[in-house]
Structure formats: structure tokens, C-alpha cells
């Protein structure tokens, strides 16, 4: 058997050369990092859950006409995707104050924002992904004005769709991060949604209890990370009901209290 060529290894995923030109295989690891990789750990089973959750969300987004890099899931940890040229901007969409926004502006976590905020962060680990404005993006040529228009447009569509999707399973979509890429058709390029959508890059709170069902459980040492990711998958209908591998959060709290 020939070894596949590894194209890139990130914090939570590995990209391999795909079976056809213009395709890649995206492999989901169990590794977790936070605070610009100062905190490292593994969440056993996370990769499998994120692969499945991301497949589900990207498929639904594709169905409503949002262009994405997702082609199909290959197995438990891998999906086939279109190769893109990643735009070096992390797009963060916020509906509720939390995380760095709450800290930076001294807002109470959980404050419902009167309107949705889109923020841009320049992807540069050495600089700690600094917050930038559209002025910086245009000035340094990270994306064109036209591309930024398409990106903001898609970000809002994704937010509207995902807010409804999660509200339907009693989960509040607090904030999330998207990444976009360019694909080239002859002389033209266009922007499509790339990367992943999973509890690694979203804040998801139970609407009734405000329980955190996302990577903040790891960031804040709350424990029960994999149970939280499983809970999201279960509510989205991606795990069989009542399967005994799924520890529900109440059970988890009870066990932790022992
Ligand atoms: N986020 C992400 N990757 C990053 C930074 C942020 O996926 O490198 C996500 C994060 O999970 C949250 C949202 O973007 O859902 C907003 O994150 P924030 O700016 O509050 O930063 P954090 O507090 O997560 O460092």
C-alpha cells in the first residue's frame, strides 16, 4: 500500500492528497487546543463526532444553496473535500456576548446582542490571530472587496440557517467561526465555505439551562467534553436515541459529584 501524501497538519485536522486533482481528504483528530495552542489535550472520540456533525451541517447548507467544499464523508474520521485556497481570515459571527468579545468590551457573558456582529481575525498563529477590520483586509490584499461582500453575505445566511437549526433542538447558537476558500474555474475564482462546523468552533448553549455544549468545556476545564459533543450530535439526530455510549449531561454531573 502506498502512503498518502500529507498536505498539511493543523491543530485538529490533517489534510491529505485526494483521489482526484482538486480534491483533498480532511481527517479529524481528537486533539484539542485553546488559547492559541497554549493549552493542549485530547478529547477521545471528538474527531468522529466533528466529522459527522460537520458533514450534517455542510450538507444542509449545500441544500439551501450555500456553496461549500464538502463532497462526501468517507469513513468515521475522514471526508472528501474540494481543494481551496484558504482566505487567511477567520470570520466570527456573534449573536450573544461571550468569549473574547465579552472580555474586550466588559460585557456580561450571555447578553443578547441587539444585532448580529461579524468580526474578522487575521489567521496568523505567531501574532495570535489579531482582530482586523475590512480596511486592513483591503489594504493588505488578503481578500478583495467583492470577495468580502460574498463572505459577509454567506456568513449571515449560515448564521440564520444555523440559529434556526439549533433553536429547533433547544440549543442557542451564541457565536461561531467560519473559514472560506477560493476555487478557480478557468480565469475566474469564487468563494466557497471551507474548514468545518462543529462544537470546536461554535458556542452552543442549552436554551433551558445555559449549559455549555461546546469547546468551552475544554477551555474552562468543565469536563464532560465528549458527552457535550455527543449531546449535540444526538439532538441533531445523528446518534441513535438511547444508545448507551451516550452519557447524558445530567448523568455526567451526577458521576462527577461522586
Ligand atoms: N473560534 C475558533 N477558533 C479560533 C478562535 C475562535 O473556532 O481560533 C470560535 C470560538 O469557538 C467561538 C467564536 O469563534 O465560538 C468566538 O471566539 P472568541 O473570539 O470569543 O475567542 P475565544 O474566547 O474562543 O478565544
Coordinates of N, CA and C and ligand atoms in Angstrom, one line a residue, residues 11 35 90 92-94 98-101 104 119 121 129 175-177 199-203 215-216 219, ligand 1:
X11 N -4.2 22.0 14.0 CA -4.3 21.6 15.4 C -5.3 20.5 15.5
X35 N -6.6 28.8 23.6 CA -5.7 30.0 23.9 C -4.5 29.9 23.0
X90 N -10.3 34.5 9.7 CA -11.3 33.8 10.5 C -12.5 34.7 10.7
X92 N -15.9 35.5 12.4 CA -16.6 35.2 13.7 C -18.0 35.9 13.6
X93 N -19.0 35.1 13.8 CA -20.4 35.7 13.8 C -20.9 35.5 15.3
X94 N -21.4 36.6 15.8 CA -21.9 36.6 17.2 C -23.3 37.1 17.4
X98 N -20.0 36.7 24.5 CA -19.2 35.6 25.2 C -17.8 35.7 24.8
X99 N -16.9 34.9 25.4 CA -15.5 34.8 25.0 C -14.8 36.1 24.9
X100 N -14.1 36.3 23.8 CA -13.2 37.5 23.7 C -14.0 38.8 23.6
X101 N -15.2 38.7 23.0 CA -16.0 40.0 22.9 C -16.4 40.5 24.3
X104 N -13.2 41.8 26.0 CA -12.7 43.0 25.4 C -13.5 44.2 25.8
X119 N -17.1 39.7 12.9 CA -15.7 40.1 13.1 C -14.8 39.3 12.2
X121 N -10.7 38.0 11.9 CA -9.4 37.9 12.6 C -8.4 37.4 11.5
X129 N -3.6 35.5 16.0 CA -4.9 35.8 15.2 C -5.5 37.1 15.6
X175 N -22.1 32.0 19.3 CA -21.2 32.6 18.3 C -20.5 31.4 17.6
X176 N -19.9 31.7 16.5 CA -19.1 30.6 15.8 C -18.2 31.2 14.8
X177 N -17.2 30.4 14.3 CA -16.2 30.8 13.4 C -16.3 30.1 12.1
X199 N -18.7 21.6 17.3 CA -18.6 22.3 18.6 C -17.2 22.8 18.9
X200 N -16.2 22.5 18.1 CA -14.9 23.1 18.3 C -14.9 24.6 18.0
X201 N -15.7 25.0 17.0 CA -15.7 26.4 16.6 C -17.0 27.1 16.8
X202 N -17.8 26.6 17.6 CA -19.1 27.2 17.9 C -19.3 27.3 19.4
X203 N -20.0 28.3 19.9 CA -20.5 28.2 21.2 C -22.0 27.8 21.2
X215 N -16.7 23.6 22.9 CA -15.3 23.5 23.4 C -14.9 24.3 24.6
X216 N -15.8 25.2 25.0 CA -15.6 25.9 26.3 C -15.5 24.9 27.5
X219 N -11.9 24.5 27.3 CA -11.2 25.7 27.6 C -11.2 26.1 29.1
Ligands
LIG1 N1 -13.1 30.4 17.4 C1 -12.5 29.4 16.7 N2 -11.1 29.4 16.5 C2 -10.3 30.4 16.9 C3 -11.0 31.5 17.7 C4 -12.3 31.4 17.9 O1 -13.2 28.4 16.3 O2 -9.1 30.4 16.7 C5 -14.5 30.4 17.7 C6 -14.8 30.1 19.1 O3 -15.1 28.7 19.3 C7 -16.1 30.9 19.4 C8 -16.0 32.0 18.4 O4 -15.1 31.7 17.4 O5 -17.2 30.1 19.0 C9 -15.6 33.3 19.0 O6 -14.4 33.1 19.7 P1 -13.8 34.3 20.6 O7 -13.3 35.4 19.8 O8 -14.7 34.7 21.7 O9 -12.4 33.7 21.2 P2 -12.2 32.7 22.3 O10 -12.8 33.2 23.6 O11 -12.8 31.4 21.9 O12 -10.7 32.6 22.4

